[in-house]
Amino acid sequence: MKKELKQEQLEALWKAVVSLDTPEKSRRFLSDLCTEAELQAMGQRLHVASLLRKKVVYVDISQLTCASTATISRVNRALCYGQGGYELVLDEE
């Protein structure tokens, strides 16, 4: 697949996400788009990010969320060096 086409598809996805103005619409769209396992993984990562921001240690996060230390580390890396996406939604809490 050409790079331009992939970028167009991603832009369409970002626009679709932004167009969803209620949690119910978001739930319906994401339920159609993603598998249950993908949704669970994303929810888990968001929970992990929230706990990391509260300075909860890895061992406790793993026990609370059942996330692996690899997942916790990945989320922590995104919090420290990522695009700031987690902060955009966590600041709304």
PDB file of N, CA and C in Angstrom:
ATOM      1  N   MET A   1       0.851  -1.181   0.000  1.00  0.00           N
ATOM      2  CA  MET A   1       0.000   0.000   0.000  1.00  0.00           C
ATOM      3  C   MET A   1       0.895   1.243   0.000  1.00  0.00           C
ATOM      4  N   LYS A   2       0.540   2.202  -0.812  1.00  0.00           N
ATOM      5  CA  LYS A   2       1.338   3.409  -0.909  1.00  0.00           C
ATOM      6  C   LYS A   2       1.256   4.231   0.372  1.00  0.00           C
ATOM      7  N   LYS A   3       2.359   4.904   0.679  1.00  0.00           N
ATOM      8  CA  LYS A   3       2.432   5.702   1.903  1.00  0.00           C
ATOM      9  C   LYS A   3       1.358   6.794   1.930  1.00  0.00           C
ATOM     10  N   GLU A   4       1.097   7.413   0.774  1.00  0.00           N
ATOM     11  CA  GLU A   4       0.088   8.492   0.723  1.00  0.00           C
ATOM     12  C   GLU A   4      -1.300   7.954   1.066  1.00  0.00           C
ATOM     13  N   LEU A   5      -1.589   6.760   0.571  1.00  0.00           N
ATOM     14  CA  LEU A   5      -2.892   6.157   0.837  1.00  0.00           C
ATOM     15  C   LEU A   5      -3.029   5.813   2.315  1.00  0.00           C
ATOM     16  N   LYS A   6      -1.970   5.279   2.912  1.00  0.00           N
ATOM     17  CA  LYS A   6      -2.006   4.985   4.337  1.00  0.00           C
ATOM     18  C   LYS A   6      -2.246   6.257   5.135  1.00  0.00           C
ATOM     19  N   GLN A   7      -1.573   7.339   4.771  1.00  0.00           N
ATOM     20  CA  GLN A   7      -1.743   8.608   5.478  1.00  0.00           C
ATOM     21  C   GLN A   7      -3.172   9.128   5.329  1.00  0.00           C
ATOM     22  N   GLU A   8      -3.746   8.987   4.139  1.00  0.00           N
ATOM     23  CA  GLU A   8      -5.136   9.415   3.924  1.00  0.00           C
ATOM     24  C   GLU A   8      -6.083   8.610   4.820  1.00  0.00           C
ATOM     25  N   GLN A   9      -5.813   7.319   4.960  1.00  0.00           N
ATOM     26  CA  GLN A   9      -6.659   6.475   5.798  1.00  0.00           C
ATOM     27  C   GLN A   9      -6.546   6.887   7.262  1.00  0.00           C
ATOM     28  N   LEU A  10      -5.336   7.206   7.699  1.00  0.00           N
ATOM     29  CA  LEU A  10      -5.159   7.661   9.085  1.00  0.00           C
ATOM     30  C   LEU A  10      -5.852   8.996   9.307  1.00  0.00           C
ATOM     31  N   GLU A  11      -5.736   9.899   8.355  1.00  0.00           N
ATOM     32  CA  GLU A  11      -6.418  11.194   8.483  1.00  0.00           C
ATOM     33  C   GLU A  11      -7.931  11.004   8.583  1.00  0.00           C
ATOM     34  N   ALA A  12      -8.463  10.076   7.805  1.00  0.00           N
ATOM     35  CA  ALA A  12      -9.902   9.781   7.874  1.00  0.00           C
ATOM     36  C   ALA A  12     -10.262   9.233   9.259  1.00  0.00           C
ATOM     37  N   LEU A  13      -9.392   8.400   9.819  1.00  0.00           N
ATOM     38  CA  LEU A  13      -9.637   7.859  11.159  1.00  0.00           C
ATOM     39  C   LEU A  13      -9.631   8.972  12.195  1.00  0.00           C
ATOM     40  N   TRP A  14      -8.637   9.860  12.155  1.00  0.00           N
ATOM     41  CA  TRP A  14      -8.561  10.964  13.134  1.00  0.00           C
ATOM     42  C   TRP A  14      -9.813  11.828  13.031  1.00  0.00           C
ATOM     43  N   LYS A  15     -10.255  12.129  11.806  1.00  0.00           N
ATOM     44  CA  LYS A  15     -11.464  12.944  11.629  1.00  0.00           C
ATOM     45  C   LYS A  15     -12.696  12.235  12.175  1.00  0.00           C
ATOM     46  N   ALA A  16     -12.759  10.932  11.972  1.00  0.00           N
ATOM     47  CA  ALA A  16     -13.896  10.164  12.483  1.00  0.00           C
ATOM     48  C   ALA A  16     -13.937  10.220  14.007  1.00  0.00           C
ATOM     49  N   VAL A  17     -12.783  10.063  14.639  1.00  0.00           N
ATOM     50  CA  VAL A  17     -12.717  10.103  16.107  1.00  0.00           C
ATOM     51  C   VAL A  17     -13.149  11.475  16.621  1.00  0.00           C
ATOM     52  N   VAL A  18     -12.668  12.508  15.982  1.00  0.00           N
ATOM     53  CA  VAL A  18     -12.994  13.873  16.423  1.00  0.00           C
ATOM     54  C   VAL A  18     -14.478  14.175  16.241  1.00  0.00           C
ATOM     55  N   SER A  19     -15.112  13.536  15.284  1.00  0.00           N
ATOM     56  CA  SER A  19     -16.532  13.824  15.022  1.00  0.00           C
ATOM     57  C   SER A  19     -17.454  13.244  16.089  1.00  0.00           C
ATOM     58  N   LEU A  20     -16.940  12.363  16.925  1.00  0.00           N
ATOM     59  CA  LEU A  20     -17.771  11.704  17.938  1.00  0.00           C
ATOM     60  C   LEU A  20     -17.883  12.583  19.174  1.00  0.00           C
ATOM     61  N   ASP A  21     -19.074  13.088  19.409  1.00  0.00           N
ATOM     62  CA  ASP A  21     -19.235  14.093  20.461  1.00  0.00           C
ATOM     63  C   ASP A  21     -19.857  13.569  21.754  1.00  0.00           C
ATOM     64  N   THR A  22     -20.088  12.271  21.825  1.00  0.00           N
ATOM     65  CA  THR A  22     -20.618  11.705  23.073  1.00  0.00           C
ATOM     66  C   THR A  22     -19.905  10.376  23.368  1.00  0.00           C
ATOM     67  N   PRO A  23     -19.848   9.998  24.634  1.00  0.00           N
ATOM     68  CA  PRO A  23     -19.278   8.684  24.964  1.00  0.00           C
ATOM     69  C   PRO A  23     -20.023   7.537  24.271  1.00  0.00           C
ATOM     70  N   GLU A  24     -21.317   7.630  24.147  1.00  0.00           N
ATOM     71  CA  GLU A  24     -22.099   6.570  23.503  1.00  0.00           C
ATOM     72  C   GLU A  24     -21.710   6.415  22.036  1.00  0.00           C
ATOM     73  N   LYS A  25     -21.554   7.526  21.321  1.00  0.00           N
ATOM     74  CA  LYS A  25     -21.127   7.452  19.922  1.00  0.00           C
ATOM     75  C   LYS A  25     -19.714   6.865  19.826  1.00  0.00           C
ATOM     76  N   SER A  26     -18.855   7.260  20.732  1.00  0.00           N
ATOM     77  CA  SER A  26     -17.489   6.716  20.752  1.00  0.00           C
ATOM     78  C   SER A  26     -17.513   5.220  21.006  1.00  0.00           C
ATOM     79  N   ARG A  27     -18.319   4.776  21.960  1.00  0.00           N
ATOM     80  CA  ARG A  27     -18.434   3.360  22.271  1.00  0.00           C
ATOM     81  C   ARG A  27     -18.903   2.569  21.056  1.00  0.00           C
ATOM     82  N   ARG A  28     -19.920   3.074  20.388  1.00  0.00           N
ATOM     83  CA  ARG A  28     -20.469   2.374  19.225  1.00  0.00           C
ATOM     84  C   ARG A  28     -19.447   2.277  18.098  1.00  0.00           C
ATOM     85  N   PHE A  29     -18.752   3.385  17.821  1.00  0.00           N
ATOM     86  CA  PHE A  29     -17.757   3.386  16.756  1.00  0.00           C
ATOM     87  C   PHE A  29     -16.604   2.441  17.084  1.00  0.00           C
ATOM     88  N   LEU A  30     -16.052   2.582  18.286  1.00  0.00           N
ATOM     89  CA  LEU A  30     -14.901   1.754  18.653  1.00  0.00           C
ATOM     90  C   LEU A  30     -15.276   0.276  18.766  1.00  0.00           C
ATOM     91  N   SER A  31     -16.494  -0.017  19.167  1.00  0.00           N
ATOM     92  CA  SER A  31     -16.943  -1.419  19.232  1.00  0.00           C
ATOM     93  C   SER A  31     -17.019  -2.039  17.843  1.00  0.00           C
ATOM     94  N   ASP A  32     -17.384  -1.249  16.857  1.00  0.00           N
ATOM     95  CA  ASP A  32     -17.404  -1.744  15.478  1.00  0.00           C
ATOM     96  C   ASP A  32     -15.992  -1.818  14.894  1.00  0.00           C
ATOM     97  N   LEU A  33     -15.135  -0.904  15.268  1.00  0.00           N
ATOM     98  CA  LEU A  33     -13.794  -0.806  14.689  1.00  0.00           C
ATOM     99  C   LEU A  33     -12.812  -1.814  15.279  1.00  0.00           C
ATOM    100  N   CYS A  34     -12.895  -2.043  16.581  1.00  0.00           N
ATOM    101  CA  CYS A  34     -11.887  -2.831  17.290  1.00  0.00           C
ATOM    102  C   CYS A  34     -12.475  -4.131  17.825  1.00  0.00           C
ATOM    103  N   THR A  35     -11.586  -5.089  18.050  1.00  0.00           N
ATOM    104  CA  THR A  35     -12.015  -6.310  18.725  1.00  0.00           C
ATOM    105  C   THR A  35     -12.172  -6.018  20.217  1.00  0.00           C
ATOM    106  N   GLU A  36     -12.847  -6.912  20.908  1.00  0.00           N
ATOM    107  CA  GLU A  36     -13.009  -6.755  22.358  1.00  0.00           C
ATOM    108  C   GLU A  36     -11.642  -6.752  23.043  1.00  0.00           C
ATOM    109  N   ALA A  37     -10.724  -7.601  22.572  1.00  0.00           N
ATOM    110  CA  ALA A  37      -9.378  -7.656  23.158  1.00  0.00           C
ATOM    111  C   ALA A  37      -8.630  -6.332  22.949  1.00  0.00           C
ATOM    112  N   GLU A  38      -8.784  -5.729  21.782  1.00  0.00           N
ATOM    113  CA  GLU A  38      -8.134  -4.433  21.521  1.00  0.00           C
ATOM    114  C   GLU A  38      -8.690  -3.346  22.433  1.00  0.00           C
ATOM    115  N   LEU A  39     -10.001  -3.344  22.596  1.00  0.00           N
ATOM    116  CA  LEU A  39     -10.626  -2.361  23.484  1.00  0.00           C
ATOM    117  C   LEU A  39     -10.169  -2.553  24.923  1.00  0.00           C
ATOM    118  N   GLN A  40     -10.105  -3.811  25.374  1.00  0.00           N
ATOM    119  CA  GLN A  40      -9.645  -4.099  26.730  1.00  0.00           C
ATOM    120  C   GLN A  40      -8.199  -3.631  26.918  1.00  0.00           C
ATOM    121  N   ALA A  41      -7.358  -3.879  25.915  1.00  0.00           N
ATOM    122  CA  ALA A  41      -5.952  -3.469  26.000  1.00  0.00           C
ATOM    123  C   ALA A  41      -5.828  -1.951  26.067  1.00  0.00           C
ATOM    124  N   MET A  42      -6.617  -1.237  25.285  1.00  0.00           N
ATOM    125  CA  MET A  42      -6.560   0.226  25.313  1.00  0.00           C
ATOM    126  C   MET A  42      -7.060   0.769  26.643  1.00  0.00           C
ATOM    127  N   GLY A  43      -8.141   0.190  27.157  1.00  0.00           N
ATOM    128  CA  GLY A  43      -8.648   0.601  28.460  1.00  0.00           C
ATOM    129  C   GLY A  43      -7.626   0.345  29.561  1.00  0.00           C
ATOM    130  N   GLN A  44      -6.966  -0.804  29.478  1.00  0.00           N
ATOM    131  CA  GLN A  44      -5.943  -1.141  30.461  1.00  0.00           C
ATOM    132  C   GLN A  44      -4.796  -0.132  30.404  1.00  0.00           C
ATOM    133  N   ARG A  45      -4.341   0.209  29.196  1.00  0.00           N
ATOM    134  CA  ARG A  45      -3.239   1.172  29.057  1.00  0.00           C
ATOM    135  C   ARG A  45      -3.612   2.537  29.627  1.00  0.00           C
ATOM    136  N   LEU A  46      -4.838   2.960  29.404  1.00  0.00           N
ATOM    137  CA  LEU A  46      -5.271   4.250  29.955  1.00  0.00           C
ATOM    138  C   LEU A  46      -5.274   4.206  31.479  1.00  0.00           C
ATOM    139  N   HIS A  47      -5.725   3.099  32.045  1.00  0.00           N
ATOM    140  CA  HIS A  47      -5.720   2.942  33.500  1.00  0.00           C
ATOM    141  C   HIS A  47      -4.285   2.952  34.028  1.00  0.00           C
ATOM    142  N   VAL A  48      -3.401   2.242  33.337  1.00  0.00           N
ATOM    143  CA  VAL A  48      -1.984   2.217  33.718  1.00  0.00           C
ATOM    144  C   VAL A  48      -1.407   3.632  33.691  1.00  0.00           C
ATOM    145  N   ALA A  49      -1.708   4.375  32.651  1.00  0.00           N
ATOM    146  CA  ALA A  49      -1.195   5.748  32.540  1.00  0.00           C
ATOM    147  C   ALA A  49      -1.675   6.605  33.707  1.00  0.00           C
ATOM    148  N   SER A  50      -2.934   6.449  34.061  1.00  0.00           N
ATOM    149  CA  SER A  50      -3.485   7.205  35.184  1.00  0.00           C
ATOM    150  C   SER A  50      -2.748   6.870  36.476  1.00  0.00           C
ATOM    151  N   LEU A  51      -2.490   5.588  36.698  1.00  0.00           N
ATOM    152  CA  LEU A  51      -1.779   5.168  37.914  1.00  0.00           C
ATOM    153  C   LEU A  51      -0.324   5.629  37.908  1.00  0.00           C
ATOM    154  N   LEU A  52       0.319   5.578  36.753  1.00  0.00           N
ATOM    155  CA  LEU A  52       1.702   6.054  36.664  1.00  0.00           C
ATOM    156  C   LEU A  52       1.787   7.545  36.995  1.00  0.00           C
ATOM    157  N   ARG A  53       0.826   8.310  36.525  1.00  0.00           N
ATOM    158  CA  ARG A  53       0.817   9.750  36.839  1.00  0.00           C
ATOM    159  C   ARG A  53       0.624   9.995  38.328  1.00  0.00           C
ATOM    160  N   LYS A  54       0.000   9.045  39.012  1.00  0.00           N
ATOM    161  CA  LYS A  54      -0.188   9.159  40.458  1.00  0.00           C
ATOM    162  C   LYS A  54       0.992   8.577  41.223  1.00  0.00           C
ATOM    163  N   LYS A  55       2.049   8.210  40.476  1.00  0.00           N
ATOM    164  CA  LYS A  55       3.302   7.694  41.057  1.00  0.00           C
ATOM    165  C   LYS A  55       3.136   6.331  41.725  1.00  0.00           C
ATOM    166  N   VAL A  56       2.165   5.543  41.290  1.00  0.00           N
ATOM    167  CA  VAL A  56       2.015   4.182  41.790  1.00  0.00           C
ATOM    168  C   VAL A  56       3.145   3.347  41.193  1.00  0.00           C
ATOM    169  N   VAL A  57       3.720   2.465  41.980  1.00  0.00           N
ATOM    170  CA  VAL A  57       4.858   1.662  41.519  1.00  0.00           C
ATOM    171  C   VAL A  57       4.389   0.515  40.615  1.00  0.00           C
ATOM    172  N   TYR A  58       5.305   0.056  39.755  1.00  0.00           N
ATOM    173  CA  TYR A  58       4.999  -0.978  38.760  1.00  0.00           C
ATOM    174  C   TYR A  58       4.331  -2.205  39.366  1.00  0.00           C
ATOM    175  N   VAL A  59       4.856  -2.716  40.466  1.00  0.00           N
ATOM    176  CA  VAL A  59       4.325  -3.938  41.077  1.00  0.00           C
ATOM    177  C   VAL A  59       2.865  -3.740  41.464  1.00  0.00           C
ATOM    178  N   ASP A  60       2.541  -2.601  42.028  1.00  0.00           N
ATOM    179  CA  ASP A  60       1.150  -2.333  42.417  1.00  0.00           C
ATOM    180  C   ASP A  60       0.268  -2.139  41.188  1.00  0.00           C
ATOM    181  N   ILE A  61       0.793  -1.468  40.169  1.00  0.00           N
ATOM    182  CA  ILE A  61       0.027  -1.272  38.933  1.00  0.00           C
ATOM    183  C   ILE A  61      -0.283  -2.625  38.304  1.00  0.00           C
ATOM    184  N   SER A  62       0.705  -3.504  38.275  1.00  0.00           N
ATOM    185  CA  SER A  62       0.514  -4.829  37.702  1.00  0.00           C
ATOM    186  C   SER A  62      -0.570  -5.593  38.454  1.00  0.00           C
ATOM    187  N   GLN A  63      -0.563  -5.508  39.768  1.00  0.00           N
ATOM    188  CA  GLN A  63      -1.577  -6.193  40.570  1.00  0.00           C
ATOM    189  C   GLN A  63      -2.965  -5.577  40.368  1.00  0.00           C
ATOM    190  N   LEU A  64      -3.037  -4.266  40.269  1.00  0.00           N
ATOM    191  CA  LEU A  64      -4.323  -3.581  40.117  1.00  0.00           C
ATOM    192  C   LEU A  64      -4.946  -3.762  38.735  1.00  0.00           C
ATOM    193  N   THR A  65      -4.100  -3.844  37.705  1.00  0.00           N
ATOM    194  CA  THR A  65      -4.595  -3.832  36.330  1.00  0.00           C
ATOM    195  C   THR A  65      -4.385  -5.139  35.574  1.00  0.00           C
ATOM    196  N   CYS A  66      -3.578  -6.040  36.138  1.00  0.00           N
ATOM    197  CA  CYS A  66      -3.169  -7.276  35.463  1.00  0.00           C
ATOM    198  C   CYS A  66      -2.314  -6.993  34.222  1.00  0.00           C
ATOM    199  N   ALA A  67      -1.761  -5.795  34.125  1.00  0.00           N
ATOM    200  CA  ALA A  67      -0.875  -5.450  33.013  1.00  0.00           C
ATOM    201  C   ALA A  67       0.510  -6.029  33.268  1.00  0.00           C
ATOM    202  N   SER A  68       1.166  -6.430  32.194  1.00  0.00           N
ATOM    203  CA  SER A  68       2.532  -6.922  32.318  1.00  0.00           C
ATOM    204  C   SER A  68       3.466  -5.740  32.565  1.00  0.00           C
ATOM    205  N   THR A  69       4.645  -6.041  33.087  1.00  0.00           N
ATOM    206  CA  THR A  69       5.621  -4.963  33.283  1.00  0.00           C
ATOM    207  C   THR A  69       6.044  -4.376  31.938  1.00  0.00           C
ATOM    208  N   ALA A  70       6.012  -5.173  30.870  1.00  0.00           N
ATOM    209  CA  ALA A  70       6.331  -4.656  29.533  1.00  0.00           C
ATOM    210  C   ALA A  70       5.306  -3.604  29.104  1.00  0.00           C
ATOM    211  N   THR A  71       4.031  -3.882  29.359  1.00  0.00           N
ATOM    212  CA  THR A  71       2.977  -2.912  29.027  1.00  0.00           C
ATOM    213  C   THR A  71       3.121  -1.659  29.875  1.00  0.00           C
ATOM    214  N   ILE A  72       3.375  -1.824  31.144  1.00  0.00           N
ATOM    215  CA  ILE A  72       3.545  -0.668  32.039  1.00  0.00           C
ATOM    216  C   ILE A  72       4.723   0.176  31.576  1.00  0.00           C
ATOM    217  N   SER A  73       5.806  -0.481  31.214  1.00  0.00           N
ATOM    218  CA  SER A  73       6.986   0.227  30.737  1.00  0.00           C
ATOM    219  C   SER A  73       6.702   0.974  29.441  1.00  0.00           C
ATOM    220  N   ARG A  74       5.957   0.352  28.542  1.00  0.00           N
ATOM    221  CA  ARG A  74       5.607   1.001  27.273  1.00  0.00           C
ATOM    222  C   ARG A  74       4.761   2.256  27.514  1.00  0.00           C
ATOM    223  N   VAL A  75       3.797   2.135  28.395  1.00  0.00           N
ATOM    224  CA  VAL A  75       2.952   3.292  28.716  1.00  0.00           C
ATOM    225  C   VAL A  75       3.787   4.382  29.384  1.00  0.00           C
ATOM    226  N   ASN A  76       4.671   3.992  30.268  1.00  0.00           N
ATOM    227  CA  ASN A  76       5.533   4.972  30.929  1.00  0.00           C
ATOM    228  C   ASN A  76       6.414   5.699  29.917  1.00  0.00           C
ATOM    229  N   ARG A  77       6.932   4.952  28.943  1.00  0.00           N
ATOM    230  CA  ARG A  77       7.757   5.561  27.895  1.00  0.00           C
ATOM    231  C   ARG A  77       6.927   6.583  27.100  1.00  0.00           C
ATOM    232  N   ALA A  78       5.681   6.233  26.803  1.00  0.00           N
ATOM    233  CA  ALA A  78       4.802   7.158  26.088  1.00  0.00           C
ATOM    234  C   ALA A  78       4.526   8.405  26.925  1.00  0.00           C
ATOM    235  N   LEU A  79       4.339   8.230  28.218  1.00  0.00           N
ATOM    236  CA  LEU A  79       4.117   9.384  29.102  1.00  0.00           C
ATOM    237  C   LEU A  79       5.333  10.294  29.137  1.00  0.00           C
ATOM    238  N   CYS A  80       6.516   9.696  29.143  1.00  0.00           N
ATOM    239  CA  CYS A  80       7.748  10.481  29.258  1.00  0.00           C
ATOM    240  C   CYS A  80       8.208  11.078  27.933  1.00  0.00           C
ATOM    241  N   TYR A  81       8.066  10.321  26.850  1.00  0.00           N
ATOM    242  CA  TYR A  81       8.679  10.729  25.581  1.00  0.00           C
ATOM    243  C   TYR A  81       7.718  10.745  24.404  1.00  0.00           C
ATOM    244  N   GLY A  82       6.448  10.527  24.653  1.00  0.00           N
ATOM    245  CA  GLY A  82       5.475  10.422  23.565  1.00  0.00           C
ATOM    246  C   GLY A  82       4.969  11.771  23.084  1.00  0.00           C
ATOM    247  N   GLN A  83       3.832  11.736  22.474  1.00  0.00           N
ATOM    248  CA  GLN A  83       3.208  12.910  21.843  1.00  0.00           C
ATOM    249  C   GLN A  83       2.332  13.712  22.805  1.00  0.00           C
ATOM    250  N   GLY A  84       2.192  13.251  24.043  1.00  0.00           N
ATOM    251  CA  GLY A  84       1.337  13.944  25.007  1.00  0.00           C
ATOM    252  C   GLY A  84      -0.128  13.547  24.920  1.00  0.00           C
ATOM    253  N   GLY A  85      -0.396  12.457  24.219  1.00  0.00           N
ATOM    254  CA  GLY A  85      -1.781  12.024  24.043  1.00  0.00           C
ATOM    255  C   GLY A  85      -2.462  11.592  25.324  1.00  0.00           C
ATOM    256  N   TYR A  86      -1.742  10.850  26.156  1.00  0.00           N
ATOM    257  CA  TYR A  86      -2.348  10.441  27.421  1.00  0.00           C
ATOM    258  C   TYR A  86      -2.728  11.670  28.248  1.00  0.00           C
ATOM    259  N   GLU A  87      -1.849  12.659  28.287  1.00  0.00           N
ATOM    260  CA  GLU A  87      -2.131  13.855  29.063  1.00  0.00           C
ATOM    261  C   GLU A  87      -3.384  14.573  28.591  1.00  0.00           C
ATOM    262  N   LEU A  88      -3.617  14.545  27.278  1.00  0.00           N
ATOM    263  CA  LEU A  88      -4.808  15.206  26.739  1.00  0.00           C
ATOM    264  C   LEU A  88      -6.092  14.661  27.342  1.00  0.00           C
ATOM    265  N   VAL A  89      -6.146  13.353  27.547  1.00  0.00           N
ATOM    266  CA  VAL A  89      -7.364  12.784  28.107  1.00  0.00           C
ATOM    267  C   VAL A  89      -7.311  12.668  29.616  1.00  0.00           C
ATOM    268  N   LEU A  90      -6.130  12.449  30.169  1.00  0.00           N
ATOM    269  CA  LEU A  90      -6.024  12.329  31.628  1.00  0.00           C
ATOM    270  C   LEU A  90      -6.215  13.660  32.324  1.00  0.00           C
ATOM    271  N   ASP A  91      -5.882  14.752  31.658  1.00  0.00           N
ATOM    272  CA  ASP A  91      -6.086  16.072  32.249  1.00  0.00           C
ATOM    273  C   ASP A  91      -7.557  16.405  32.364  1.00  0.00           C
ATOM    274  N   GLU A  92      -8.406  15.669  31.645  1.00  0.00           N
ATOM    275  CA  GLU A  92      -9.843  15.875  31.692  1.00  0.00           C
ATOM    276  C   GLU A  92     -10.471  15.217  32.920  1.00  0.00           C
ATOM    277  N   GLU A  93      -9.728  14.309  33.565  1.00  0.00           N
ATOM    278  CA  GLU A  93     -10.276  13.601  34.732  1.00  0.00           C
ATOM    279  C   GLU A  93     -10.479  14.519  35.907  1.00  0.00           C
TER     280      GLU A  93
END
